[in-house]
Coordinates of C-alpha atoms and ligand atoms in Angstrom, one line a residue:
M13 CA 15.1 56.1 -44.5
P14 CA 13.3 53.9 -41.9
K15 CA 11.7 50.8 -43.4
Q16 CA 8.2 50.0 -42.6
R17 CA 8.1 46.3 -43.6
A18 CA 6.9 43.8 -41.1
K19 CA 9.5 41.5 -39.6
V20 CA 9.0 37.5 -40.4
V21 CA 10.5 34.8 -38.6
V22 CA 9.8 31.3 -40.1
G23 CA 10.9 27.8 -38.7
N24 CA 12.1 25.2 -41.0
W25 CA 12.0 22.0 -39.1
K26 CA 13.3 20.1 -42.1
M27 CA 12.8 16.2 -41.5
H28 CA 12.7 16.6 -37.7
G29 CA 10.1 16.1 -35.1
R30 CA 7.7 13.5 -33.8
L31 CA 4.1 13.9 -32.6
A32 CA 5.0 14.1 -28.9
D33 CA 7.9 16.4 -29.1
N34 CA 6.0 18.5 -31.6
A35 CA 3.1 19.2 -29.2
V36 CA 5.5 20.6 -26.6
L37 CA 7.1 22.7 -29.2
L38 CA 4.1 24.1 -30.9
K39 CA 2.3 25.0 -27.7
A40 CA 5.2 26.9 -26.3
V41 CA 5.7 28.7 -29.7
A42 CA 2.0 29.7 -29.8
Q43 CA 2.3 30.8 -26.3
G44 CA 5.4 32.8 -26.5
A45 CA 4.4 34.4 -29.9
A46 CA 1.4 35.9 -28.2
D47 CA 3.6 38.5 -26.4
L48 CA 5.5 39.7 -29.6
P49 CA 5.0 43.2 -31.2
E50 CA 2.1 43.0 -33.7
N51 CA 4.4 43.7 -36.7
V52 CA 6.3 40.5 -36.1
L53 CA 5.0 37.6 -38.1
V54 CA 5.8 33.9 -36.9
G55 CA 5.4 30.8 -38.9
V56 CA 6.7 27.1 -38.9
C57 CA 7.2 24.9 -41.8
V58 CA 6.6 21.2 -40.6
P59 CA 6.8 17.8 -42.3
F60 CA 3.6 16.9 -44.2
P61 CA 2.3 14.4 -41.5
Y62 CA 2.2 17.1 -38.9
L63 CA 0.4 19.5 -40.6
A64 CA -2.7 18.4 -39.2
Q65 CA -1.1 18.7 -35.8
A66 CA 0.1 22.2 -36.5
Q67 CA -3.5 23.4 -37.5
A68 CA -5.0 21.7 -34.4
L69 CA -2.4 23.4 -32.0
L70 CA -1.9 26.8 -33.6
A71 CA -5.2 27.6 -35.2
D72 CA -6.1 29.9 -32.2
S73 CA -2.7 31.5 -32.1
R74 CA -1.0 34.2 -34.2
V75 CA 1.5 31.4 -35.6
V76 CA 1.0 30.4 -39.1
W77 CA 2.1 27.1 -40.6
G78 CA 3.2 25.6 -43.9
A79 CA 4.9 22.8 -45.9
Q80 CA 8.7 22.6 -46.9
D81 CA 7.9 21.7 -50.4
V82 CA 5.1 21.1 -52.8
S83 CA 4.8 19.0 -56.0
A84 CA 4.9 20.9 -59.4
H85 CA 1.7 19.2 -60.3
T86 CA -1.8 19.9 -58.9
E87 CA -2.9 16.4 -58.8
G88 CA -2.5 13.1 -60.7
A89 CA -0.3 9.8 -60.8
Y90 CA 2.8 11.4 -59.0
T91 CA 3.5 8.5 -56.2
G92 CA 4.8 10.1 -53.2
E93 CA 4.3 13.9 -54.0
V94 CA 2.0 16.4 -52.3
A95 CA 0.0 19.1 -54.0
A96 CA -0.4 22.6 -52.7
P97 CA -3.9 22.5 -52.5
M98 CA -3.7 19.4 -50.2
V99 CA -1.6 21.5 -48.0
V100 CA -4.2 24.1 -47.9
D101 CA -6.7 21.6 -46.7
Y102 CA -4.8 21.8 -43.5
G103 CA -5.0 25.3 -43.0
A104 CA -1.5 26.1 -44.0
S105 CA -0.6 29.4 -45.6
L106 CA 3.1 29.0 -46.2
A107 CA 5.2 26.6 -48.5
I108 CA 8.9 26.7 -48.6
V109 CA 10.2 26.2 -52.4
G110 CA 13.9 25.7 -53.7
H111 CA 15.5 25.0 -50.4
S112 CA 19.3 24.1 -51.3
E113 CA 18.6 20.8 -50.0
R114 CA 16.0 20.1 -52.5
R115 CA 18.0 21.7 -55.2
N116 CA 21.0 19.6 -54.2
Y117 CA 19.6 16.3 -53.0
H118 CA 16.7 16.1 -55.5
G119 CA 18.0 17.8 -58.3
E120 CA 15.6 20.6 -58.4
S121 CA 16.4 23.1 -61.3
V122 CA 15.6 26.7 -61.1
E123 CA 12.8 26.1 -63.8
L124 CA 11.3 23.3 -61.5
V125 CA 11.5 25.7 -58.6
A126 CA 9.9 28.6 -60.5
V127 CA 6.8 26.1 -61.5
K128 CA 6.5 25.1 -57.9
T129 CA 6.2 28.7 -56.9
Q130 CA 3.5 29.1 -59.4
R131 CA 1.7 26.1 -58.1
V132 CA 1.9 27.6 -54.5
L133 CA 0.5 30.8 -55.4
E134 CA -2.2 29.2 -57.5
A135 CA -3.3 27.6 -54.2
G136 CA -3.4 30.9 -52.4
L137 CA -0.2 30.0 -50.3
T138 CA 2.7 32.3 -49.7
P139 CA 5.9 30.8 -51.2
I140 CA 9.2 31.3 -49.4
V141 CA 11.5 31.1 -52.4
C142 CA 15.1 30.2 -51.1
V143 CA 18.2 31.2 -53.2
G144 CA 21.8 30.9 -52.2
E145 CA 25.3 29.9 -53.3
T146 CA 27.9 27.5 -52.3
L147 CA 31.2 28.5 -50.8
E148 CA 33.1 27.8 -54.1
Q149 CA 30.7 30.0 -56.2
R150 CA 31.1 32.8 -53.5
D151 CA 35.1 32.6 -53.4
A152 CA 34.9 32.7 -57.1
G153 CA 32.9 35.9 -57.1
E154 CA 29.7 34.4 -58.4
T155 CA 27.2 35.1 -55.5
S156 CA 25.4 37.7 -57.3
Q157 CA 25.1 35.8 -60.5
V158 CA 23.9 32.6 -58.9
V159 CA 21.2 34.2 -56.6
G160 CA 20.3 36.5 -59.5
T161 CA 19.6 33.5 -61.6
Q162 CA 17.8 31.8 -59.2
L163 CA 15.4 34.6 -58.4
D164 CA 15.1 35.7 -61.9
A165 CA 14.0 32.2 -63.2
V166 CA 10.9 32.7 -60.6
L167 CA 10.1 36.4 -61.4
A168 CA 10.1 35.6 -65.0
K169 CA 7.3 33.4 -64.5
L170 CA 5.0 35.7 -62.4
S171 CA 3.1 38.8 -63.0
P172 CA 3.8 41.9 -60.8
Q173 CA 0.7 41.1 -59.0
E174 CA 2.0 37.5 -58.2
A175 CA 5.5 38.9 -57.4
V176 CA 4.3 41.0 -54.4
R177 CA 2.9 37.8 -52.9
I178 CA 6.2 36.1 -52.6
V179 CA 8.8 35.9 -49.7
V180 CA 12.5 35.3 -50.7
A181 CA 14.9 33.8 -48.2
Y182 CA 18.6 34.2 -48.9
E183 CA 20.5 31.3 -47.7
P184 CA 24.1 30.7 -48.2
I185 CA 24.8 27.1 -48.5
W186 CA 28.1 27.2 -46.4
A187 CA 26.0 28.9 -43.6
I188 CA 23.2 26.4 -43.4
G189 CA 23.4 24.0 -40.3
T190 CA 27.3 24.8 -40.0
G191 CA 26.9 27.3 -37.2
E192 CA 28.8 29.7 -39.2
S193 CA 26.3 32.5 -40.2
A194 CA 27.0 35.1 -42.9
T195 CA 28.2 38.2 -41.4
S196 CA 25.4 40.8 -41.3
Q197 CA 27.2 42.7 -43.7
Q198 CA 27.8 39.8 -46.2
A199 CA 24.0 39.1 -45.7
Q200 CA 23.0 42.7 -46.3
E201 CA 25.2 42.9 -49.5
V202 CA 23.1 40.0 -51.1
H203 CA 20.0 41.0 -49.6
A204 CA 20.3 44.6 -51.3
F205 CA 21.2 43.0 -54.7
L206 CA 18.0 40.9 -54.5
R207 CA 16.0 44.1 -53.4
G208 CA 17.1 45.6 -56.8
R209 CA 15.8 42.8 -58.6
L210 CA 12.4 42.9 -56.8
V211 CA 12.2 46.6 -57.3
A212 CA 12.8 46.3 -60.9
K213 CA 9.8 43.7 -61.0
G214 CA 7.6 46.3 -59.1
A215 CA 7.8 44.3 -55.9
P216 CA 9.9 46.2 -53.7
D217 CA 8.4 45.3 -50.3
V218 CA 8.6 41.5 -50.6
P219 CA 10.1 40.2 -47.4
L220 CA 13.7 39.2 -47.7
L221 CA 14.7 36.7 -45.1
Y222 CA 18.2 35.6 -44.2
G223 CA 18.8 32.0 -43.2
G224 CA 21.8 29.9 -42.3
S225 CA 22.8 29.5 -38.6
V226 CA 20.4 32.4 -37.1
K227 CA 20.5 32.0 -33.5
P228 CA 19.6 34.1 -30.6
E229 CA 23.1 35.5 -30.4
N230 CA 23.3 36.9 -33.9
A231 CA 19.5 37.5 -34.8
E232 CA 19.1 41.1 -33.8
E233 CA 22.4 42.2 -35.6
L234 CA 21.2 40.4 -38.7
F235 CA 17.6 41.9 -38.6
R236 CA 18.8 45.3 -38.0
Q237 CA 20.2 45.6 -41.6
P238 CA 18.1 47.6 -44.0
D239 CA 17.1 45.0 -46.5
I240 CA 16.8 41.9 -43.9
D241 CA 13.4 41.6 -43.0
G242 CA 13.6 38.7 -40.6
G243 CA 14.8 35.0 -40.8
L244 CA 14.2 31.3 -42.0
I245 CA 15.5 29.5 -38.9
G246 CA 16.5 25.7 -39.2
G247 CA 18.2 24.1 -36.0
A248 CA 17.0 27.0 -33.8
S249 CA 13.5 26.3 -34.6
L250 CA 13.5 23.2 -32.9
K251 CA 14.2 24.6 -29.4
Y252 CA 11.5 26.8 -28.4
K253 CA 13.5 28.8 -26.4
D254 CA 16.0 29.7 -28.9
F255 CA 13.3 30.1 -31.6
L256 CA 11.2 32.5 -29.4
A257 CA 14.5 34.4 -28.3
I258 CA 15.0 34.9 -32.3
C259 CA 11.4 36.2 -32.7
E260 CA 11.9 38.5 -29.7
A261 CA 15.1 39.9 -31.5
A262 CA 12.6 40.4 -34.4
G263 CA 10.4 42.1 -32.0
A264 CA 13.1 44.5 -30.6
V265 CA 14.2 45.6 -34.2
S266 CA 10.7 46.1 -35.3
V267 CA 9.8 48.5 -32.7
T268 CA 13.0 50.5 -33.2
Q269 CA 13.0 50.8 -36.8
Ligands
LIG7 P1 19.9 26.3 -40.1 O1 19.1 26.1 -41.5 O2 19.3 27.5 -39.4 O3 19.9 25.1 -39.4 O4 21.3 26.9 -40.5 C1 18.4 27.2 -42.2 C2 17.6 26.5 -43.3 O5 18.3 25.6 -43.9 O6 16.8 27.0 -43.7

């Protein structure tokens, strides 16, 4: 059955970018996005200091912007943290939560990621909840169990009305920044599993993004899979030509599905 869901492509800049380079990138993305089919949604998640710059340069475009993390608290004595409502002050509409780099380097537990998702929703932002397994876990046949546990911890804290407001990104850790994307079949298999969990929660149309070495060459094949609604793009989102080519691949798929 053809699906009707929009395609979503979001750039995750990670800790990259400086003011002058960002201006070139943001302007080019804003301009390129103008020509995409209507049902392609484009976003960029930038380092906190550049939210104001994203707001200034994207406000009149169809590109939305957001943060790569938020605090589990709303305000208070939490030195160095940034609360979701602060991100909202800069016109953002997205926040990534539970990226594997946060889980691994900052010890974020499934429980903490679930709480952050709640803070993001309370602030009126769309959380992009990342899940993904290590190569060891995949080789041990634990992929479904790992990503299922990560997603279930979040869904357990949400009402069905809240669950329909999230975006989920499947990002196998072994594919992130390695140049080695999951095959479209491997990704579709996990996406179908995650879709089942979302259906059970009453949120069947939550966008399910794939992330991990998406590039212009493999984007269309990935986005053609029935349960892959777009991508979360790391390295390739820093080069506007590559990022826009990936957005165009989403556009090509969206007009034929
Ligand atoms: P990558 O990163 O596209 O550079 O593999 C994706 C991500 O970590 O979100």
